[in-house]
PDB file of C-alpha atoms and ligand atoms in Angstrom:
ATOM      1  CA  UNK A   1       0.000   0.000   0.000  1.00  0.00           C
ATOM      2  CA  UNK A   2       1.199   3.513  -0.810  1.00  0.00           C
ATOM      3  CA  UNK A   3       1.479   6.211   1.816  1.00  0.00           C
ATOM      4  CA  UNK A   4       2.410   9.878   1.484  1.00  0.00           C
ATOM      5  CA  UNK A   5       5.374  10.598   3.756  1.00  0.00           C
ATOM      6  CA  UNK A   6       6.932  13.858   4.903  1.00  0.00           C
ATOM      7  CA  UNK A   7      10.082  12.256   6.325  1.00  0.00           C
ATOM      8  CA  UNK A   8      11.718   9.690   8.579  1.00  0.00           C
ATOM      9  CA  UNK A   9      14.521   9.829  11.111  1.00  0.00           C
ATOM     10  CA  UNK A  10      16.492   7.520  13.371  1.00  0.00           C
ATOM     11  CA  UNK A  11      17.461   8.016  16.113  1.00  0.00           C
ATOM     12  CA  UNK A  12      14.679  10.363  17.192  1.00  0.00           C
ATOM     13  CA  UNK A  13      15.069  11.310  20.871  1.00  0.00           C
ATOM     14  CA  UNK A  14      12.445  13.977  21.525  1.00  0.00           C
ATOM     15  CA  UNK A  15       9.067  12.316  20.764  1.00  0.00           C
ATOM     16  CA  UNK A  16       8.681   9.408  23.150  1.00  0.00           C
ATOM     17  CA  UNK A  17      10.966   7.390  25.416  1.00  0.00           C
ATOM     18  CA  UNK A  18      14.409   6.345  24.238  1.00  0.00           C
ATOM     19  CA  UNK A  19      15.952   6.328  20.770  1.00  0.00           C
ATOM     20  CA  UNK A  20      13.164   5.807  18.247  1.00  0.00           C
ATOM     21  CA  UNK A  21      12.332   5.659  14.580  1.00  0.00           C
ATOM     22  CA  UNK A  22      10.280   8.730  13.650  1.00  0.00           C
ATOM     23  CA  UNK A  23       7.913   8.631  10.664  1.00  0.00           C
ATOM     24  CA  UNK A  24       6.020  11.794   9.690  1.00  0.00           C
ATOM     25  CA  UNK A  25       3.049  11.242   7.384  1.00  0.00           C
ATOM     26  CA  UNK A  26       2.072  13.965   4.933  1.00  0.00           C
ATOM     27  CA  UNK A  27      -1.253  15.781   4.918  1.00  0.00           C
ATOM     28  CA  UNK A  28      -3.252  17.481   7.662  1.00  0.00           C
ATOM     29  CA  UNK A  29      -6.738  18.986   7.321  1.00  0.00           C
ATOM     30  CA  UNK A  30      -6.840  20.435  10.843  1.00  0.00           C
ATOM     31  CA  UNK A  31      -4.870  23.683  10.336  1.00  0.00           C
ATOM     32  CA  UNK A  32      -4.142  24.493  13.989  1.00  0.00           C
ATOM     33  CA  UNK A  33      -3.106  28.153  14.371  1.00  0.00           C
ATOM     34  CA  UNK A  34       0.564  28.176  15.421  1.00  0.00           C
ATOM     35  CA  UNK A  35       1.352  24.760  13.864  1.00  0.00           C
ATOM     36  CA  UNK A  36       5.129  24.392  13.394  1.00  0.00           C
ATOM     37  CA  UNK A  37       4.694  21.911  10.527  1.00  0.00           C
ATOM     38  CA  UNK A  38       2.660  23.768   7.918  1.00  0.00           C
ATOM     39  CA  UNK A  39       4.717  22.080   5.196  1.00  0.00           C
ATOM     40  CA  UNK A  40       2.926  18.824   6.087  1.00  0.00           C
ATOM     41  CA  UNK A  41      -0.595  20.151   5.436  1.00  0.00           C
ATOM     42  CA  UNK A  42      -0.755  19.519   1.667  1.00  0.00           C
ATOM     43  CA  UNK A  43      -1.833  15.863   1.260  1.00  0.00           C
ATOM     44  CA  UNK A  44       0.227  15.603  -1.940  1.00  0.00           C
ATOM     45  CA  UNK A  45       3.249  17.583  -0.736  1.00  0.00           C
ATOM     46  CA  UNK A  46       5.335  14.657   0.486  1.00  0.00           C
ATOM     47  CA  UNK A  47       6.944  11.590  -1.017  1.00  0.00           C
ATOM     48  CA  UNK A  48       4.778   8.586  -1.917  1.00  0.00           C
ATOM     49  CA  UNK A  49       6.282   5.387  -0.489  1.00  0.00           C
ATOM     50  CA  UNK A  50       5.269   1.777  -0.032  1.00  0.00           C
ATOM     51  CA  UNK A  51       4.436   0.850   3.558  1.00  0.00           C
ATOM     52  CA  UNK A  52       6.899  -2.016   3.050  1.00  0.00           C
ATOM     53  CA  UNK A  53       9.708   0.530   2.645  1.00  0.00           C
ATOM     54  CA  UNK A  54       8.825   2.117   5.984  1.00  0.00           C
ATOM     55  CA  UNK A  55       8.724  -1.328   7.577  1.00  0.00           C
ATOM     56  CA  UNK A  56      12.224  -1.997   6.236  1.00  0.00           C
ATOM     57  CA  UNK A  57      13.366   1.151   8.055  1.00  0.00           C
ATOM     58  CA  UNK A  58      11.644  -0.121  11.196  1.00  0.00           C
ATOM     59  CA  UNK A  59      13.360  -3.508  10.878  1.00  0.00           C
ATOM     60  CA  UNK A  60      16.688  -1.713  10.565  1.00  0.00           C
ATOM     61  CA  UNK A  61      15.906   0.517  13.568  1.00  0.00           C
ATOM     62  CA  UNK A  62      15.007  -2.536  15.665  1.00  0.00           C
ATOM     63  CA  UNK A  63      18.322  -4.116  14.678  1.00  0.00           C
ATOM     64  CA  UNK A  64      19.990  -0.953  15.948  1.00  0.00           C
ATOM     65  CA  UNK A  65      18.176  -1.182  19.291  1.00  0.00           C
ATOM     66  CA  UNK A  66      15.218   1.168  18.746  1.00  0.00           C
ATOM     67  CA  UNK A  67      13.106   1.718  21.859  1.00  0.00           C
ATOM     68  CA  UNK A  68      10.053   2.434  19.768  1.00  0.00           C
ATOM     69  CA  UNK A  69       8.355   3.894  16.719  1.00  0.00           C
ATOM     70  CA  UNK A  70       6.731   7.325  16.721  1.00  0.00           C
ATOM     71  CA  UNK A  71       4.301   8.167  13.922  1.00  0.00           C
ATOM     72  CA  UNK A  72       3.397  11.835  13.623  1.00  0.00           C
ATOM     73  CA  UNK A  73       2.705  14.309  10.858  1.00  0.00           C
ATOM     74  CA  UNK A  74       0.851  15.962   9.431  1.00  0.00           C
ATOM     75  CA  UNK A  75      -2.138  13.989  10.538  1.00  0.00           C
ATOM     76  CA  UNK A  76      -1.493  10.234  10.492  1.00  0.00           C
ATOM     77  CA  UNK A  77      -5.234   9.509  10.642  1.00  0.00           C
ATOM     78  CA  UNK A  78      -5.720  11.291   7.321  1.00  0.00           C
ATOM     79  CA  UNK A  79      -4.365   8.047   5.783  1.00  0.00           C
ATOM     80  CA  UNK A  80      -6.089   5.511   8.060  1.00  0.00           C
ATOM     81  CA  UNK A  81      -5.682   2.373   5.933  1.00  0.00           C
ATOM     82  CA  UNK A  82      -1.953   2.966   5.406  1.00  0.00           C
ATOM     83  CA  UNK A  83      -1.455   3.810   9.073  1.00  0.00           C
ATOM     84  CA  UNK A  84      -3.226   0.601  10.104  1.00  0.00           C
ATOM     85  CA  UNK A  85      -1.007  -1.451   7.784  1.00  0.00           C
ATOM     86  CA  UNK A  86       2.142   0.295   9.011  1.00  0.00           C
ATOM     87  CA  UNK A  87       1.320  -0.255  12.703  1.00  0.00           C
ATOM     88  CA  UNK A  88       0.217  -3.843  12.143  1.00  0.00           C
ATOM     89  CA  UNK A  89       3.471  -4.599  10.344  1.00  0.00           C
ATOM     90  CA  UNK A  90       5.533  -2.773  12.963  1.00  0.00           C
ATOM     91  CA  UNK A  91       3.889  -4.789  15.768  1.00  0.00           C
ATOM     92  CA  UNK A  92       4.514  -8.018  13.882  1.00  0.00           C
ATOM     93  CA  UNK A  93       8.204  -7.238  13.339  1.00  0.00           C
ATOM     94  CA  UNK A  94       8.637  -6.211  16.947  1.00  0.00           C
ATOM     95  CA  UNK A  95       7.061  -9.376  18.266  1.00  0.00           C
ATOM     96  CA  UNK A  96       9.427 -11.411  16.084  1.00  0.00           C
ATOM     97  CA  UNK A  97      12.357 -10.061  18.052  1.00  0.00           C
ATOM     98  CA  UNK A  98      14.049 -12.536  20.339  1.00  0.00           C
ATOM     99  CA  UNK A  99      15.390  -9.775  22.552  1.00  0.00           C
ATOM    100  CA  UNK A 100      13.641  -6.690  23.999  1.00  0.00           C
ATOM    101  CA  UNK A 101      14.361  -3.252  22.539  1.00  0.00           C
ATOM    102  CA  UNK A 102      17.282  -1.366  24.024  1.00  0.00           C
ATOM    103  CA  UNK A 103      15.130   0.682  26.371  1.00  0.00           C
ATOM    104  CA  UNK A 104      16.813  -0.032  29.660  1.00  0.00           C
ATOM    105  CA  UNK A 105      13.523  -1.313  31.131  1.00  0.00           C
ATOM    106  CA  UNK A 106      13.623  -4.736  29.462  1.00  0.00           C
ATOM    107  CA  UNK A 107      10.415  -4.080  27.517  1.00  0.00           C
ATOM    108  CA  UNK A 108       9.877  -4.527  23.779  1.00  0.00           C
ATOM    109  CA  UNK A 109       9.814  -1.534  21.468  1.00  0.00           C
ATOM    110  CA  UNK A 110       6.534   0.415  21.626  1.00  0.00           C
ATOM    111  CA  UNK A 111       4.388   2.132  19.001  1.00  0.00           C
ATOM    112  CA  UNK A 112       3.333   5.751  19.664  1.00  0.00           C
ATOM    113  CA  UNK A 113       1.052   7.817  17.395  1.00  0.00           C
ATOM    114  CA  UNK A 114       0.369  11.559  17.446  1.00  0.00           C
ATOM    115  CA  UNK A 115      -3.004  12.750  16.173  1.00  0.00           C
ATOM    116  CA  UNK A 116      -4.636  16.157  16.224  1.00  0.00           C
ATOM    117  CA  UNK A 117      -8.054  14.529  16.634  1.00  0.00           C
ATOM    118  CA  UNK A 118      -9.623  14.377  20.070  1.00  0.00           C
ATOM    119  CA  UNK A 119     -10.493  10.995  21.543  1.00  0.00           C
ATOM    120  CA  UNK A 120     -14.189  11.827  20.958  1.00  0.00           C
ATOM    121  CA  UNK A 121     -13.496  12.339  17.228  1.00  0.00           C
ATOM    122  CA  UNK A 122     -12.100   8.838  16.738  1.00  0.00           C
ATOM    123  CA  UNK A 123     -14.717   7.134  14.585  1.00  0.00           C
ATOM    124  CA  UNK A 124     -14.628   3.428  13.708  1.00  0.00           C
ATOM    125  CA  UNK A 125     -12.111   3.863  10.848  1.00  0.00           C
ATOM    126  CA  UNK A 126      -9.744   5.944  12.969  1.00  0.00           C
ATOM    127  CA  UNK A 127     -10.008   3.546  15.901  1.00  0.00           C
ATOM    128  CA  UNK A 128      -9.260   0.651  13.607  1.00  0.00           C
ATOM    129  CA  UNK A 129      -6.194   2.497  12.310  1.00  0.00           C
ATOM    130  CA  UNK A 130      -4.904   2.827  15.876  1.00  0.00           C
ATOM    131  CA  UNK A 131      -5.613  -0.783  16.861  1.00  0.00           C
ATOM    132  CA  UNK A 132      -1.917  -1.699  17.114  1.00  0.00           C
ATOM    133  CA  UNK A 133      -0.741   1.530  18.803  1.00  0.00           C
ATOM    134  CA  UNK A 134       0.595   1.178  22.367  1.00  0.00           C
ATOM    135  CA  UNK A 135      -0.013   4.844  23.157  1.00  0.00           C
ATOM    136  CA  UNK A 136      -1.570   7.864  21.473  1.00  0.00           C
ATOM    137  CA  UNK A 137      -1.201  11.603  21.935  1.00  0.00           C
ATOM    138  CA  UNK A 138      -4.537  13.196  20.996  1.00  0.00           C
ATOM    139  CA  UNK A 139      -5.813  16.728  20.511  1.00  0.00           C
ATOM    140  CA  UNK A 140      -5.230  19.858  18.427  1.00  0.00           C
ATOM    141  CA  UNK A 141      -2.255  22.031  19.135  1.00  0.00           C
ATOM    142  CA  UNK A 142      -3.572  25.126  20.949  1.00  0.00           C
ATOM    143  CA  UNK A 143      -1.007  27.886  20.905  1.00  0.00           C
ATOM    144  CA  UNK A 144      -2.727  29.730  23.782  1.00  0.00           C
ATOM    145  CA  UNK A 145      -2.417  26.730  26.138  1.00  0.00           C
ATOM    146  CA  UNK A 146       1.303  26.072  26.664  1.00  0.00           C
ATOM    147  CA  UNK A 147       2.412  23.134  28.782  1.00  0.00           C
ATOM    148  CA  UNK A 148       5.552  21.787  30.359  1.00  0.00           C
ATOM    149  CA  UNK A 149       4.324  18.187  30.032  1.00  0.00           C
ATOM    150  CA  UNK A 150       6.813  16.020  28.218  1.00  0.00           C
ATOM    151  CA  UNK A 151       6.123  15.266  24.501  1.00  0.00           C
ATOM    152  CA  UNK A 152       2.993  17.438  24.401  1.00  0.00           C
ATOM    153  CA  UNK A 153       2.628  20.789  22.640  1.00  0.00           C
ATOM    154  CA  UNK A 154      -0.333  22.221  24.559  1.00  0.00           C
ATOM    155  CA  UNK A 155      -2.064  21.537  27.852  1.00  0.00           C
ATOM    156  CA  UNK A 156      -5.199  20.030  26.256  1.00  0.00           C
ATOM    157  CA  UNK A 157      -3.266  17.230  24.543  1.00  0.00           C
ATOM    158  CA  UNK A 158      -3.637  13.816  26.184  1.00  0.00           C
ATOM    159  CA  UNK A 159      -1.105  10.992  26.293  1.00  0.00           C
ATOM    160  CA  UNK A 160      -3.152   7.793  26.565  1.00  0.00           C
ATOM    161  CA  UNK A 161      -1.727   4.265  26.770  1.00  0.00           C
ATOM    162  CA  UNK A 162      -3.818   1.711  24.883  1.00  0.00           C
ATOM    163  CA  UNK A 163      -2.104  -1.622  25.579  1.00  0.00           C
ATOM    164  CA  UNK A 164      -0.434  -3.362  28.496  1.00  0.00           C
ATOM    165  CA  UNK A 165       2.988  -2.456  27.121  1.00  0.00           C
ATOM    166  CA  UNK A 166       1.861   1.145  26.666  1.00  0.00           C
ATOM    167  CA  UNK A 167       0.570   1.339  30.237  1.00  0.00           C
ATOM    168  CA  UNK A 168       3.887   0.130  31.661  1.00  0.00           C
ATOM    169  CA  UNK A 169       6.143   2.115  29.314  1.00  0.00           C
ATOM    170  CA  UNK A 170       4.234   5.410  29.589  1.00  0.00           C
ATOM    171  CA  UNK A 171       3.088   5.337  33.232  1.00  0.00           C
ATOM    172  CA  UNK A 172       6.124   7.351  34.455  1.00  0.00           C
ATOM    173  CA  UNK A 173       5.559   9.989  31.762  1.00  0.00           C
ATOM    174  CA  UNK A 174       1.820  10.757  31.882  1.00  0.00           C
ATOM    175  CA  UNK A 175       2.221  13.732  34.248  1.00  0.00           C
ATOM    176  CA  UNK A 176       5.965  14.253  33.940  1.00  0.00           C
ATOM    177  CA  UNK A 177       7.350  17.671  33.082  1.00  0.00           C
ATOM    178  CA  UNK A 178       9.954  17.790  30.309  1.00  0.00           C
ATOM    179  CA  UNK A 179      13.450  17.912  31.783  1.00  0.00           C
ATOM    180  CA  UNK A 180      15.712  17.360  28.754  1.00  0.00           C
ATOM    181  CA  UNK A 181      16.060  18.925  25.306  1.00  0.00           C
ATOM    182  CA  UNK A 182      12.623  19.307  23.697  1.00  0.00           C
ATOM    183  CA  UNK A 183      13.952  19.721  20.169  1.00  0.00           C
ATOM    184  CA  UNK A 184      16.487  17.799  18.117  1.00  0.00           C
ATOM    185  CA  UNK A 185      18.107  19.688  15.227  1.00  0.00           C
ATOM    186  CA  UNK A 186      19.128  17.775  12.103  1.00  0.00           C
ATOM    187  CA  UNK A 187      20.676  19.386   9.016  1.00  0.00           C
ATOM    188  CA  UNK A 188      20.015  17.432   5.814  1.00  0.00           C
ATOM    189  CA  UNK A 189      22.280  18.253   2.848  1.00  0.00           C
ATOM    190  CA  UNK A 190      20.457  19.117  -0.345  1.00  0.00           C
ATOM    191  CA  UNK A 191      17.051  18.320   1.137  1.00  0.00           C
ATOM    192  CA  UNK A 192      15.619  21.794   0.462  1.00  0.00           C
ATOM    193  CA  UNK A 193      16.006  21.406  -3.329  1.00  0.00           C
ATOM    194  CA  UNK A 194      16.150  17.650  -3.723  1.00  0.00           C
ATOM    195  CA  UNK A 195      19.670  17.987  -5.192  1.00  0.00           C
ATOM    196  CA  UNK A 196      22.572  16.494  -3.203  1.00  0.00           C
ATOM    197  CA  UNK A 197      24.642  19.647  -3.756  1.00  0.00           C
ATOM    198  CA  UNK A 198      21.710  22.001  -3.120  1.00  0.00           C
ATOM    199  CA  UNK A 199      20.992  24.054  -0.011  1.00  0.00           C
ATOM    200  CA  UNK A 200      20.452  22.074   3.203  1.00  0.00           C
ATOM    201  CA  UNK A 201      17.142  21.746   5.012  1.00  0.00           C
ATOM    202  CA  UNK A 202      17.051  22.074   8.778  1.00  0.00           C
ATOM    203  CA  UNK A 203      14.639  19.736  10.510  1.00  0.00           C
ATOM    204  CA  UNK A 204      13.536  20.457  14.081  1.00  0.00           C
ATOM    205  CA  UNK A 205      12.193  17.271  15.657  1.00  0.00           C
ATOM    206  CA  UNK A 206      10.188  17.445  18.867  1.00  0.00           C
ATOM    207  CA  UNK A 207       7.745  19.739  20.619  1.00  0.00           C
ATOM    208  CA  UNK A 208       9.335  23.157  21.172  1.00  0.00           C
ATOM    209  CA  UNK A 209       8.543  25.039  24.339  1.00  0.00           C
ATOM    210  CA  UNK A 210       7.098  28.528  24.077  1.00  0.00           C
ATOM    211  CA  UNK A 211       9.657  30.927  22.546  1.00  0.00           C
ATOM    212  CA  UNK A 212      12.019  28.111  21.587  1.00  0.00           C
ATOM    213  CA  UNK A 213      11.714  28.421  17.775  1.00  0.00           C
ATOM    214  CA  UNK A 214      13.081  32.011  17.632  1.00  0.00           C
ATOM    215  CA  UNK A 215      15.934  30.896  19.910  1.00  0.00           C
ATOM    216  CA  UNK A 216      16.765  28.074  17.466  1.00  0.00           C
ATOM    217  CA  UNK A 217      16.629  30.541  14.573  1.00  0.00           C
ATOM    218  CA  UNK A 218      19.173  32.767  16.343  1.00  0.00           C
ATOM    219  CA  UNK A 219      21.362  29.758  17.176  1.00  0.00           C
ATOM    220  CA  UNK A 220      21.325  28.554  13.564  1.00  0.00           C
ATOM    221  CA  UNK A 221      22.180  32.044  12.324  1.00  0.00           C
ATOM    222  CA  UNK A 222      25.125  32.211  14.729  1.00  0.00           C
ATOM    223  CA  UNK A 223      26.291  28.921  13.207  1.00  0.00           C
ATOM    224  CA  UNK A 224      26.050  30.207   9.641  1.00  0.00           C
ATOM    225  CA  UNK A 225      22.605  28.863   8.667  1.00  0.00           C
ATOM    226  CA  UNK A 226      20.136  31.556   7.707  1.00  0.00           C
ATOM    227  CA  UNK A 227      16.620  30.157   7.189  1.00  0.00           C
ATOM    228  CA  UNK A 228      14.931  31.220   3.940  1.00  0.00           C
ATOM    229  CA  UNK A 229      11.576  29.614   4.738  1.00  0.00           C
ATOM    230  CA  UNK A 230      10.125  28.463   8.006  1.00  0.00           C
ATOM    231  CA  UNK A 231       7.445  25.792   8.279  1.00  0.00           C
ATOM    232  CA  UNK A 232       5.883  27.558  11.273  1.00  0.00           C
ATOM    233  CA  UNK A 233       5.166  30.803   9.358  1.00  0.00           C
ATOM    234  CA  UNK A 234       2.299  31.291   6.869  1.00  0.00           C
TER     235      UNK A 234
HETATM  236  S1  LIG B   1      -0.327  20.905  14.917  1.00  0.00           S
HETATM  237 FE1  LIG B   1      -0.554  18.818  14.063  1.00  0.00          FE
HETATM  238  S2  LIG B   1      -2.788  18.564  13.906  1.00  0.00           S
HETATM  239 FE2  LIG B   1      -2.442  20.738  14.098  1.00  0.00          FE
HETATM  240  S3  LIG B   1      -2.274  21.531  11.989  1.00  0.00           S
HETATM  241 FE3  LIG B   1      -0.191  21.056  12.656  1.00  0.00          FE
HETATM  242  S4  LIG B   1       0.177  18.988  11.927  1.00  0.00           S
HETATM  243 FE4  LIG B   1      -2.040  19.287  11.902  1.00  0.00          FE
END
């Protein structure tokens, strides 16, 4: 099955516990004011991939000791059938492991999904898409409701475990305030133009705290990277 993808990254360390594979799906109809990922809104603005290709990345991440998979976007539930297939496959590959993921707690790798939909907006198709998720972060990003809660962008967003593994893995984090770096900065050569020798793209992975994006802009400028476009500005 084909899925429209914004990007992938391993190791991702700012969206869930441990070192994880991050997959960002393309397309979001929710248009939250203040969204930092406006480049993911266009449903055809990413790269079409086979789910199998993403699962190969997951297999590789598991081999490298991934603690989990985080699927974000964009809005992952805008492609419910592909999301369901991805999570089903990821759960199958994880359960085939003879050793637990390198999480330090002896547990297998977990599957975490971010959605801008509220729990009450999860209809049958969306629930089915999340059937294999161990935990879900739900709710729109509300710029006027900042929070210090780890891995959440605004105070209304809920982190909800959905499986036994999710309940154990996420129990220490449900009400925990963020205490480490909230954003991971990755510079990708040529990504901005698609040409290897073209200008680099800077990817900021994570949930920035209030006022953090301008600080990163200043930091990048001090290090010789002046941003031409910013995904958090209209
Ligand atoms: S914050 Fe998330 S749900 Fe809201 S518009 Fe941006 S990508 Fe969509």
